[in-house]
Amino acid sequence: MNLTGQVATASSTKPHTRAVPRYVALASFWWKRAWRTGVRPAAIIIAIWTALGIFLYLPDMLKGFQWPSLAAKVLDSWAWALLTPALLLIDRKLVSKDWSLFRVILLFLFLSLPFSLIHTYLSGLLLLPLPQIWWNPLTNGEFTIYYFIGGWMTYCAAVGIFQCFRYYDRYLTGQLELGRVEKNLLEWRLNALRLQLEPHFLFNTLNAISSEIGTDPELARNMIADLGALLRRSLDCKDKTEISLAQELVLLEHYLSIQRFRFGDRIEMKLDIEPAALSIMVPSMLLQPLVENAIRHGLEHRLSGGAIDVVARRAAGHLQIQVLDDGVGLPANWRMESAAGLGIRVTSERLAALYPAMGERAMTIRPRRGGGTEVTICVPLNDEWAADKWAART
């Protein structure tokens, strides 16, 4: 078979796409640019003023339709349409953002007389081709003052509307900027609180490692390896306010490995995590200070050790995380407001900053039934999970 001939024949039967001439492409480009920068704004301005002219004519329709009156109202509005670009240009070029409202009012009051006068003569010129409109301000001097005063009132109304839009736009911009500033301040505060936690945790862990170097170097090396892995994971999350519960549990596991090396079988640690809760976002470095606090203040000084349970369950509208221990419990008359521990205080402040709507439910500490301490944290669920839950119910 002659494949070359078939290919040549097939290619010759294909329609050839003709290149668009360069002048057509340039014309299309300049038309689109002119439409965006000039034609479309001009069309919008004319449409708005035409609609206003028709609206002002509606009361005259009660006396019956008279096209000269309609034409006079529309042409009078078109005169303002011709002056609108000049008003907008003055507003953009002369009015500074730092000007007070009083200075803006003075400027436009000063310009009101020349604009009203120009409008009067523009209206007269537009009405000249229609002799049926006998109240033309250029041909009938009695109506000049009428057009001037009416033009001045329209000018004041138009400028007032322009400034309302301008200040409303400035208000929205200010609100967006304020929201960004508040978000940045919150992130800075949360980072500062977290930075307080990390040296505190690092000091305690290094102190524990140093106590094992002389008696058990192999144990100390294993603890240092887990500490390095924990710090590496922590650095990966340093720019994140929240991470998934699964990531938080990986951080906690490295810390628990260090504690297992230290205490061996003296302390039993259990994780009871609902699988569906693993994807829920929680504050980074949330569980480690709570578990550390349970070990140091609840179990470390007991010869028999004890048990720590970390439980995570989804509840109505929030994720409930509990850190339970069967240690020595809370002192008499203990209150969280007067707690001196850095871990508890910083964790409470971080939760209050991240979830202000949760109030006191965000973190509660109370004696555990049967002995020990129970720490409960409530984290709001994201909107996506809430929507899935609602869909499942319906």
mmCIF file of C-alpha atoms in Angstrom:
data_model
loop_
_atom_site.group_PDB
_atom_site.id
_atom_site.type_symbol
_atom_site.label_atom_id
_atom_site.label_comp_id
_atom_site.label_asym_id
_atom_site.label_seq_id
_atom_site.Cartn_x
_atom_site.Cartn_y
_atom_site.Cartn_z
ATOM 1 C CA MET A 1 0.000 0.000 0.000
ATOM 2 C CA ASN A 2 1.138 3.518 -0.754
ATOM 3 C CA LEU A 3 0.649 5.117 2.686
ATOM 4 C CA THR A 4 2.425 8.302 1.647
ATOM 5 C CA GLY A 5 -0.029 8.904 -1.143
ATOM 6 C CA GLN A 6 -3.008 8.260 1.162
ATOM 7 C CA VAL A 7 -1.701 10.685 3.749
ATOM 8 C CA ALA A 8 -1.096 13.322 1.082
ATOM 9 C CA THR A 9 -4.585 12.804 -0.330
ATOM 10 C CA ALA A 10 -6.191 12.960 3.111
ATOM 11 C CA SER A 11 -4.313 16.098 4.059
ATOM 12 C CA SER A 12 -5.293 17.750 0.795
ATOM 13 C CA THR A 13 -8.973 17.119 1.503
ATOM 14 C CA LYS A 14 -8.816 18.767 4.983
ATOM 15 C CA PRO A 15 -10.157 22.317 5.092
ATOM 16 C CA HIS A 16 -7.415 24.885 5.639
ATOM 17 C CA THR A 17 -8.024 27.386 8.439
ATOM 18 C CA ARG A 18 -7.346 30.847 7.128
ATOM 19 C CA ALA A 19 -5.240 33.073 9.333
ATOM 20 C CA VAL A 20 -7.030 36.123 10.655
ATOM 21 C CA PRO A 21 -5.608 39.255 8.997
ATOM 22 C CA ARG A 22 -3.506 41.358 11.303
ATOM 23 C CA TYR A 23 -5.608 44.466 10.836
ATOM 24 C CA VAL A 24 -8.722 42.512 11.910
ATOM 25 C CA ALA A 25 -6.976 41.341 15.098
ATOM 26 C CA LEU A 26 -5.775 44.884 15.843
ATOM 27 C CA ALA A 27 -9.250 46.285 15.221
ATOM 28 C CA SER A 28 -10.746 43.680 17.571
ATOM 29 C CA PHE A 29 -8.152 44.500 20.246
ATOM 30 C CA TRP A 30 -8.709 48.261 20.051
ATOM 31 C CA TRP A 31 -12.495 47.828 20.038
ATOM 32 C CA LYS A 32 -12.399 45.697 23.194
ATOM 33 C CA ARG A 33 -10.110 48.211 24.857
ATOM 34 C CA ALA A 34 -12.313 51.147 23.808
ATOM 35 C CA TRP A 35 -15.405 49.264 25.020
ATOM 36 C CA ARG A 36 -13.905 48.683 28.468
ATOM 37 C CA THR A 37 -12.442 52.150 28.955
ATOM 38 C CA GLY A 38 -14.852 54.436 27.134
ATOM 39 C CA VAL A 39 -17.872 53.034 25.327
ATOM 40 C CA ARG A 40 -19.292 50.913 28.131
ATOM 41 C CA PRO A 41 -18.973 53.612 30.848
ATOM 42 C CA ALA A 42 -20.498 56.183 28.468
ATOM 43 C CA ALA A 43 -23.394 53.827 27.675
ATOM 44 C CA ILE A 44 -24.032 53.277 31.383
ATOM 45 C CA ILE A 45 -23.994 57.017 32.113
ATOM 46 C CA ILE A 46 -26.397 57.780 29.239
ATOM 47 C CA ALA A 47 -28.712 54.934 30.267
ATOM 48 C CA ILE A 48 -28.878 56.144 33.882
ATOM 49 C CA TRP A 49 -29.592 59.762 32.954
ATOM 50 C CA THR A 50 -32.148 58.699 30.307
ATOM 51 C CA ALA A 51 -33.984 56.610 32.899
ATOM 52 C CA LEU A 52 -33.932 59.600 35.270
ATOM 53 C CA GLY A 53 -35.359 61.878 32.581
ATOM 54 C CA ILE A 54 -38.185 59.443 31.890
ATOM 55 C CA PHE A 55 -38.848 59.121 35.605
ATOM 56 C CA LEU A 56 -39.095 62.911 35.991
ATOM 57 C CA TYR A 57 -41.580 63.025 33.100
ATOM 58 C CA LEU A 58 -43.976 60.515 34.727
ATOM 59 C CA PRO A 59 -45.914 63.170 36.766
ATOM 60 C CA ASP A 60 -46.573 65.116 33.521
ATOM 61 C CA MET A 61 -48.167 62.022 31.990
ATOM 62 C CA LEU A 62 -51.148 62.523 34.288
ATOM 63 C CA LYS A 63 -52.122 65.400 32.004
ATOM 64 C CA GLY A 64 -51.786 63.201 28.931
ATOM 65 C CA PHE A 65 -48.821 62.203 26.803
ATOM 66 C CA GLN A 66 -46.982 65.141 25.260
ATOM 67 C CA TRP A 67 -43.802 64.245 23.410
ATOM 68 C CA PRO A 68 -42.251 67.765 23.671
ATOM 69 C CA SER A 69 -42.309 67.492 27.455
ATOM 70 C CA LEU A 70 -40.761 64.018 27.336
ATOM 71 C CA ALA A 71 -38.080 65.172 24.910
ATOM 72 C CA ALA A 72 -37.310 68.212 27.098
ATOM 73 C CA LYS A 73 -36.856 66.057 30.201
ATOM 74 C CA VAL A 74 -34.665 63.497 28.390
ATOM 75 C CA LEU A 75 -32.509 66.143 26.657
ATOM 76 C CA ASP A 76 -32.107 68.016 29.949
ATOM 77 C CA SER A 77 -30.857 64.759 31.506
ATOM 78 C CA TRP A 78 -28.519 64.183 28.555
ATOM 79 C CA ALA A 79 -26.949 67.560 29.262
ATOM 80 C CA TRP A 80 -26.038 66.204 32.705
ATOM 81 C CA ALA A 81 -24.788 62.996 31.077
ATOM 82 C CA LEU A 82 -22.315 65.123 29.089
ATOM 83 C CA LEU A 83 -21.128 66.781 32.317
ATOM 84 C CA THR A 84 -20.883 63.587 34.378
ATOM 85 C CA PRO A 85 -17.364 62.576 33.149
ATOM 86 C CA ALA A 86 -16.078 66.014 34.215
ATOM 87 C CA LEU A 87 -17.643 65.577 37.665
ATOM 88 C CA LEU A 88 -16.117 62.126 38.062
ATOM 89 C CA LEU A 89 -12.720 63.372 36.864
ATOM 90 C CA ILE A 90 -12.747 66.221 39.407
ATOM 91 C CA ASP A 91 -13.793 63.822 42.142
ATOM 92 C CA ARG A 92 -10.956 61.425 41.270
ATOM 93 C CA LYS A 93 -8.193 63.973 40.647
ATOM 94 C CA LEU A 94 -8.898 66.758 43.131
ATOM 95 C CA VAL A 95 -10.558 65.078 46.108
ATOM 96 C CA SER A 96 -7.974 63.427 48.331
ATOM 97 C CA LYS A 97 -8.700 60.525 50.668
ATOM 98 C CA ASP A 98 -7.361 62.628 53.523
ATOM 99 C CA TRP A 99 -9.873 65.420 52.954
ATOM 100 C CA SER A 100 -12.527 65.971 55.545
ATOM 101 C CA LEU A 101 -16.192 66.019 54.556
ATOM 102 C CA PHE A 102 -16.273 69.780 55.139
ATOM 103 C CA ARG A 103 -13.535 70.409 52.536
ATOM 104 C CA VAL A 104 -15.308 68.183 50.006
ATOM 105 C CA ILE A 105 -18.576 70.089 50.493
ATOM 106 C CA LEU A 106 -16.792 73.432 50.071
ATOM 107 C CA LEU A 107 -15.130 72.300 46.822
ATOM 108 C CA PHE A 108 -18.318 71.077 45.186
ATOM 109 C CA LEU A 109 -20.327 74.068 46.381
ATOM 110 C CA PHE A 110 -17.752 76.290 44.712
ATOM 111 C CA LEU A 111 -18.111 74.283 41.483
ATOM 112 C CA SER A 112 -21.913 74.194 41.637
ATOM 113 C CA LEU A 113 -22.386 77.628 40.034
ATOM 114 C CA PRO A 114 -20.236 77.061 36.898
ATOM 115 C CA PHE A 115 -21.636 73.553 36.409
ATOM 116 C CA SER A 116 -25.237 74.772 36.735
ATOM 117 C CA LEU A 117 -24.552 77.601 34.281
ATOM 118 C CA ILE A 118 -22.906 75.251 31.759
ATOM 119 C CA HIS A 119 -25.796 72.815 32.125
ATOM 120 C CA THR A 120 -28.293 75.593 31.388
ATOM 121 C CA TYR A 121 -26.575 76.480 28.093
ATOM 122 C CA LEU A 122 -26.037 72.813 27.132
ATOM 123 C CA SER A 123 -29.751 72.118 27.650
ATOM 124 C CA GLY A 124 -30.627 75.133 25.535
ATOM 125 C CA LEU A 125 -28.355 73.957 22.710
ATOM 126 C CA LEU A 126 -29.854 70.465 22.761
ATOM 127 C CA LEU A 127 -33.404 71.898 22.675
ATOM 128 C CA LEU A 128 -32.781 74.322 19.783
ATOM 129 C CA PRO A 129 -33.620 71.782 17.016
ATOM 130 C CA LEU A 130 -37.125 71.372 18.559
ATOM 131 C CA PRO A 131 -39.118 74.610 18.111
ATOM 132 C CA GLN A 132 -42.129 72.966 19.800
ATOM 133 C CA ILE A 133 -40.242 73.354 23.104
ATOM 134 C CA TRP A 134 -40.905 77.042 23.601
ATOM 135 C CA TRP A 135 -39.466 77.081 27.118
ATOM 136 C CA ASN A 136 -35.888 76.841 25.835
ATOM 137 C CA PRO A 137 -33.631 78.905 28.179
ATOM 138 C CA LEU A 138 -31.677 80.299 25.195
ATOM 139 C CA THR A 139 -34.731 81.535 23.291
ATOM 140 C CA ASN A 140 -36.936 82.450 26.243
ATOM 141 C CA GLY A 141 -35.049 84.352 28.935
ATOM 142 C CA GLU A 142 -37.856 83.915 31.445
ATOM 143 C CA PHE A 143 -36.934 80.239 31.809
ATOM 144 C CA THR A 144 -33.184 80.762 32.207
ATOM 145 C CA ILE A 145 -33.360 81.166 35.970
ATOM 146 C CA TYR A 146 -35.753 78.202 36.151
ATOM 147 C CA TYR A 147 -33.232 75.956 34.358
ATOM 148 C CA PHE A 148 -30.368 77.343 36.425
ATOM 149 C CA ILE A 149 -32.040 76.648 39.784
ATOM 150 C CA GLY A 150 -33.275 73.229 38.647
ATOM 151 C CA GLY A 151 -29.792 72.414 37.368
ATOM 152 C CA TRP A 152 -28.238 73.518 40.657
ATOM 153 C CA MET A 153 -30.579 71.226 42.619
ATOM 154 C CA THR A 154 -29.836 68.306 40.284
ATOM 155 C CA TYR A 155 -26.099 69.006 40.615
ATOM 156 C CA CYS A 156 -26.296 68.881 44.426
ATOM 157 C CA ALA A 157 -28.290 65.634 44.318
ATOM 158 C CA ALA A 158 -25.875 64.020 41.835
ATOM 159 C CA VAL A 159 -22.788 65.071 43.810
ATOM 160 C CA GLY A 160 -24.394 63.837 47.022
ATOM 161 C CA ILE A 161 -25.086 60.436 45.448
ATOM 162 C CA PHE A 162 -21.529 60.249 44.071
ATOM 163 C CA GLN A 163 -20.079 60.997 47.497
ATOM 164 C CA CYS A 164 -22.363 58.475 49.188
ATOM 165 C CA PHE A 165 -21.071 55.766 46.867
ATOM 166 C CA ARG A 166 -17.514 56.978 47.381
ATOM 167 C CA TYR A 167 -17.745 56.906 51.182
ATOM 168 C CA TYR A 168 -19.571 53.580 51.136
ATOM 169 C CA ASP A 169 -16.821 52.089 48.980
ATOM 170 C CA ARG A 170 -14.236 53.551 51.343
ATOM 171 C CA TYR A 171 -16.147 52.099 54.292
ATOM 172 C CA LEU A 172 -16.185 48.610 52.727
ATOM 173 C CA THR A 173 -12.482 48.882 51.916
ATOM 174 C CA GLY A 174 -11.797 49.953 55.497
ATOM 175 C CA GLN A 175 -13.798 47.018 56.847
ATOM 176 C CA LEU A 176 -11.843 44.590 54.678
ATOM 177 C CA GLU A 177 -8.555 46.126 55.822
ATOM 178 C CA LEU A 178 -9.731 46.000 59.438
ATOM 179 C CA GLY A 179 -10.664 42.340 59.020
ATOM 180 C CA ARG A 180 -7.217 41.551 57.599
ATOM 181 C CA VAL A 181 -5.504 43.440 60.416
ATOM 182 C CA GLU A 182 -7.582 41.651 63.060
ATOM 183 C CA LYS A 183 -6.799 38.294 61.437
ATOM 184 C CA ASN A 184 -3.075 39.096 61.363
ATOM 185 C CA LEU A 185 -3.159 40.221 64.998
ATOM 186 C CA LEU A 186 -4.918 37.004 65.989
ATOM 187 C CA GLU A 187 -2.347 34.917 64.122
ATOM 188 C CA TRP A 188 0.511 36.862 65.720
ATOM 189 C CA ARG A 189 -1.017 36.386 69.171
ATOM 190 C CA LEU A 190 -1.506 32.659 68.596
ATOM 191 C CA ASN A 191 2.057 32.315 67.330
ATOM 192 C CA ALA A 192 3.339 34.211 70.362
ATOM 193 C CA LEU A 193 1.396 31.890 72.675
ATOM 194 C CA ARG A 194 2.728 28.855 70.864
ATOM 195 C CA LEU A 195 6.270 30.192 71.069
ATOM 196 C CA GLN A 196 5.813 30.294 74.838
ATOM 197 C CA LEU A 197 4.889 26.608 74.813
ATOM 198 C CA GLU A 198 7.739 25.265 72.717
ATOM 199 C CA PRO A 199 10.682 26.472 74.882
ATOM 200 C CA HIS A 200 8.770 25.347 77.986
ATOM 201 C CA PHE A 201 8.284 21.863 76.534
ATOM 202 C CA LEU A 202 11.866 21.741 75.188
ATOM 203 C CA PHE A 203 13.331 22.692 78.587
ATOM 204 C CA ASN A 204 11.323 20.023 80.398
ATOM 205 C CA THR A 205 12.225 17.322 77.854
ATOM 206 C CA LEU A 206 15.937 18.169 77.781
ATOM 207 C CA ASN A 207 15.955 18.169 81.569
ATOM 208 C CA ALA A 208 14.436 14.691 81.544
ATOM 209 C CA ILE A 209 16.977 13.496 78.948
ATOM 210 C CA SER A 210 19.902 14.916 80.926
ATOM 211 C CA SER A 211 18.830 12.926 83.973
ATOM 212 C CA GLU A 212 19.137 9.706 81.953
ATOM 213 C CA ILE A 213 22.489 10.366 80.194
ATOM 214 C CA GLY A 214 24.653 9.136 83.083
ATOM 215 C CA THR A 215 22.574 6.116 84.079
ATOM 216 C CA ASP A 216 21.285 4.911 80.681
ATOM 217 C CA PRO A 217 22.990 6.487 77.607
ATOM 218 C CA GLU A 218 21.096 4.224 75.186
ATOM 219 C CA LEU A 219 17.774 5.416 76.600
ATOM 220 C CA ALA A 220 18.925 9.035 76.349
ATOM 221 C CA ARG A 221 19.886 8.546 72.678
ATOM 222 C CA ASN A 222 16.465 7.083 71.892
ATOM 223 C CA MET A 223 14.759 9.980 73.665
ATOM 224 C CA ILE A 224 16.866 12.487 71.696
ATOM 225 C CA ALA A 225 15.886 10.759 68.428
ATOM 226 C CA ASP A 226 12.182 11.067 69.285
ATOM 227 C CA LEU A 227 12.683 14.651 70.403
ATOM 228 C CA GLY A 228 14.318 15.454 67.041
ATOM 229 C CA ALA A 229 11.401 13.862 65.168
ATOM 230 C CA LEU A 230 8.919 15.803 67.284
ATOM 231 C CA LEU A 231 10.700 19.114 66.689
ATOM 232 C CA ARG A 232 10.889 18.381 62.969
ATOM 233 C CA ARG A 233 7.136 17.758 62.818
ATOM 234 C CA SER A 234 6.527 20.854 64.915
ATOM 235 C CA LEU A 235 8.542 23.005 62.488
ATOM 236 C CA ASP A 236 6.477 21.643 59.600
ATOM 237 C CA CYS A 237 3.354 23.014 61.296
ATOM 238 C CA LYS A 238 4.814 26.276 62.599
ATOM 239 C CA ASP A 239 2.990 28.474 60.038
ATOM 240 C CA LYS A 240 -0.358 26.744 60.566
ATOM 241 C CA THR A 241 -2.797 27.865 63.212
ATOM 242 C CA GLU A 242 -4.744 24.625 62.897
ATOM 243 C CA ILE A 243 -3.826 21.125 61.742
ATOM 244 C CA SER A 244 -5.851 17.947 61.414
ATOM 245 C CA LEU A 245 -6.350 15.806 64.484
ATOM 246 C CA ALA A 246 -4.402 13.045 62.716
ATOM 247 C CA GLN A 247 -1.355 15.332 62.401
ATOM 248 C CA GLU A 248 -1.726 16.408 66.026
ATOM 249 C CA LEU A 249 -1.751 12.767 67.113
ATOM 250 C CA VAL A 250 1.502 12.141 65.199
ATOM 251 C CA LEU A 251 3.117 14.955 67.222
ATOM 252 C CA LEU A 252 1.683 13.499 70.418
ATOM 253 C CA GLU A 253 2.980 10.011 69.555
ATOM 254 C CA HIS A 254 6.579 11.279 69.392
ATOM 255 C CA TYR A 255 6.137 12.879 72.813
ATOM 256 C CA LEU A 256 4.581 9.700 74.209
ATOM 257 C CA SER A 257 7.548 7.707 72.895
ATOM 258 C CA ILE A 258 9.862 9.887 74.978
ATOM 259 C CA GLN A 259 7.726 9.325 78.069
ATOM 260 C CA ARG A 260 7.594 5.551 77.484
ATOM 261 C CA PHE A 261 11.397 5.493 77.482
ATOM 262 C CA ARG A 262 11.395 7.387 80.784
ATOM 263 C CA PHE A 263 8.644 5.620 82.696
ATOM 264 C CA GLY A 264 8.377 2.226 81.021
ATOM 265 C CA ASP A 265 5.408 0.323 82.415
ATOM 266 C CA ARG A 266 4.747 2.773 85.241
ATOM 267 C CA ILE A 267 2.479 4.912 83.042
ATOM 268 C CA GLU A 268 -0.082 3.402 80.701
ATOM 269 C CA MET A 269 -1.210 5.606 77.817
ATOM 270 C CA LYS A 270 -4.302 4.871 75.727
ATOM 271 C CA LEU A 271 -5.679 6.615 72.653
ATOM 272 C CA ASP A 272 -9.388 6.214 71.921
ATOM 273 C CA ILE A 273 -10.003 8.239 68.766
ATOM 274 C CA GLU A 274 -13.101 8.085 66.597
ATOM 275 C CA PRO A 275 -11.870 7.486 63.002
ATOM 276 C CA ALA A 276 -14.207 10.108 61.513
ATOM 277 C CA ALA A 277 -12.682 12.731 63.834
ATOM 278 C CA LEU A 278 -9.176 12.418 62.422
ATOM 279 C CA SER A 279 -9.792 14.967 59.632
ATOM 280 C CA ILE A 280 -11.190 17.662 61.938
ATOM 281 C CA MET A 281 -8.955 20.717 62.363
ATOM 282 C CA VAL A 282 -7.592 21.452 65.838
ATOM 283 C CA PRO A 283 -4.983 23.931 67.151
ATOM 284 C CA SER A 284 -1.436 22.695 66.621
ATOM 285 C CA MET A 285 0.454 21.512 69.726
ATOM 286 C CA LEU A 286 -2.830 21.164 71.602
ATOM 287 C CA LEU A 287 -2.531 17.748 73.247
ATOM 288 C CA GLN A 288 1.145 17.657 74.216
ATOM 289 C CA PRO A 289 0.989 20.296 77.007
ATOM 290 C CA LEU A 290 -2.130 18.629 78.450
ATOM 291 C CA VAL A 291 -0.541 15.174 78.507
ATOM 292 C CA GLU A 292 2.680 16.639 79.900
ATOM 293 C CA ASN A 293 0.702 18.390 82.626
ATOM 294 C CA ALA A 294 -1.065 15.126 83.517
ATOM 295 C CA ILE A 295 2.286 13.316 83.799
ATOM 296 C CA ARG A 296 4.178 15.977 85.747
ATOM 297 C CA HIS A 297 1.447 16.991 88.190
ATOM 298 C CA GLY A 298 -0.659 13.852 88.358
ATOM 299 C CA LEU A 299 1.471 10.727 87.911
ATOM 300 C CA GLU A 300 5.219 11.418 87.978
ATOM 301 C CA HIS A 301 5.631 11.412 91.748
ATOM 302 C CA ARG A 302 3.531 8.299 92.330
ATOM 303 C CA LEU A 303 5.506 5.082 92.704
ATOM 304 C CA SER A 304 2.661 3.097 91.219
ATOM 305 C CA GLY A 305 2.388 5.415 88.199
ATOM 306 C CA GLY A 306 -1.022 5.485 86.574
ATOM 307 C CA ALA A 307 -2.926 5.732 83.305
ATOM 308 C CA ILE A 308 -3.662 8.526 80.854
ATOM 309 C CA ASP A 309 -6.490 8.274 78.320
ATOM 310 C CA VAL A 310 -6.885 10.580 75.319
ATOM 311 C CA VAL A 311 -10.418 10.356 73.932
ATOM 312 C CA ALA A 312 -11.787 12.182 70.870
ATOM 313 C CA ARG A 313 -15.438 12.023 69.845
ATOM 314 C CA ARG A 314 -17.702 14.058 67.619
ATOM 315 C CA ALA A 315 -20.620 15.603 69.467
ATOM 316 C CA ALA A 316 -23.419 17.953 68.440
ATOM 317 C CA GLY A 317 -21.664 20.656 66.472
ATOM 318 C CA HIS A 318 -18.201 20.172 67.951
ATOM 319 C CA LEU A 319 -15.315 17.799 68.524
ATOM 320 C CA GLN A 320 -14.883 16.775 72.159
ATOM 321 C CA ILE A 321 -11.349 15.867 73.243
ATOM 322 C CA GLN A 322 -10.706 14.549 76.750
ATOM 323 C CA VAL A 323 -7.413 13.958 78.526
ATOM 324 C CA LEU A 324 -8.084 11.762 81.558
ATOM 325 C CA ASP A 325 -5.665 10.614 84.252
ATOM 326 C CA ASP A 326 -6.058 8.690 87.504
ATOM 327 C CA GLY A 327 -3.365 10.636 89.329
ATOM 328 C CA VAL A 328 -3.397 12.670 92.511
ATOM 329 C CA GLY A 329 -6.140 14.988 91.263
ATOM 330 C CA LEU A 330 -6.635 18.696 91.714
ATOM 331 C CA PRO A 331 -5.752 20.585 94.892
ATOM 332 C CA ALA A 332 -8.548 21.731 97.155
ATOM 333 C CA ASN A 333 -10.296 24.937 96.016
ATOM 334 C CA TRP A 334 -8.422 24.791 92.694
ATOM 335 C CA ARG A 335 -9.600 27.225 90.010
ATOM 336 C CA MET A 336 -8.404 27.446 86.418
ATOM 337 C CA GLU A 337 -8.281 31.271 86.591
ATOM 338 C CA SER A 338 -5.608 31.063 89.303
ATOM 339 C CA ALA A 339 -3.639 28.179 87.733
ATOM 340 C CA ALA A 340 0.070 28.966 87.560
ATOM 341 C CA GLY A 341 0.984 26.282 85.001
ATOM 342 C CA LEU A 342 2.128 27.697 81.657
ATOM 343 C CA GLY A 343 0.726 24.833 79.578
ATOM 344 C CA ILE A 344 -2.828 25.144 80.927
ATOM 345 C CA ARG A 345 -2.847 28.950 80.772
ATOM 346 C CA VAL A 346 -1.495 29.188 77.209
ATOM 347 C CA THR A 347 -3.791 26.425 75.922
ATOM 348 C CA SER A 348 -6.797 28.162 77.448
ATOM 349 C CA GLU A 349 -5.824 31.511 75.887
ATOM 350 C CA ARG A 350 -5.263 29.929 72.460
ATOM 351 C CA LEU A 351 -8.685 28.261 72.527
ATOM 352 C CA ALA A 352 -10.370 31.487 73.654
ATOM 353 C CA ALA A 353 -8.717 33.421 70.798
ATOM 354 C CA LEU A 354 -9.491 30.812 68.131
ATOM 355 C CA TYR A 355 -13.042 29.929 69.196
ATOM 356 C CA PRO A 356 -14.546 32.896 71.086
ATOM 357 C CA ALA A 357 -18.092 31.646 70.477
ATOM 358 C CA MET A 358 -17.410 28.523 72.554
ATOM 359 C CA GLY A 359 -16.885 30.600 75.701
ATOM 360 C CA GLU A 360 -16.096 28.580 78.830
ATOM 361 C CA ARG A 361 -17.002 25.342 77.045
ATOM 362 C CA ALA A 362 -13.783 25.537 75.020
ATOM 363 C CA MET A 363 -11.783 24.115 77.932
ATOM 364 C CA THR A 364 -12.923 22.759 81.284
ATOM 365 C CA ILE A 365 -10.875 21.058 84.004
ATOM 366 C CA ARG A 366 -12.516 19.166 86.858
ATOM 367 C CA PRO A 367 -11.881 16.252 89.215
ATOM 368 C CA ARG A 368 -12.434 12.888 87.598
ATOM 369 C CA ARG A 369 -14.954 10.546 89.102
ATOM 370 C CA GLY A 370 -13.010 7.847 90.910
ATOM 371 C CA GLY A 371 -9.876 9.997 91.279
ATOM 372 C CA GLY A 372 -7.635 11.959 88.999
ATOM 373 C CA THR A 373 -8.280 14.851 86.649
ATOM 374 C CA GLU A 374 -10.455 15.294 83.571
ATOM 375 C CA VAL A 375 -9.628 17.928 80.948
ATOM 376 C CA THR A 376 -12.281 18.471 78.267
ATOM 377 C CA ILE A 377 -11.757 20.568 75.143
ATOM 378 C CA CYS A 378 -14.490 21.462 72.643
ATOM 379 C CA VAL A 379 -13.501 22.451 69.100
ATOM 380 C CA PRO A 380 -16.212 23.645 66.659
ATOM 381 C CA LEU A 381 -16.698 21.393 63.669
ATOM 382 C CA ASN A 382 -16.173 22.829 60.217
ATOM 383 C CA ASP A 383 -19.162 23.791 58.048
ATOM 384 C CA GLU A 384 -18.595 20.932 55.607
ATOM 385 C CA TRP A 385 -18.994 18.274 58.314
ATOM 386 C CA ALA A 386 -22.055 20.065 59.698
ATOM 387 C CA ALA A 387 -23.628 20.096 56.210
ATOM 388 C CA ASP A 388 -22.975 16.359 55.777
ATOM 389 C CA LYS A 389 -24.505 15.667 59.164
ATOM 390 C CA TRP A 390 -27.616 17.690 58.307
ATOM 391 C CA ALA A 391 -27.944 15.897 54.939
ATOM 392 C CA ALA A 392 -27.691 12.525 56.681
ATOM 393 C CA ARG A 393 -30.481 13.501 59.091
ATOM 394 C CA THR A 394 -32.799 14.691 56.327
#
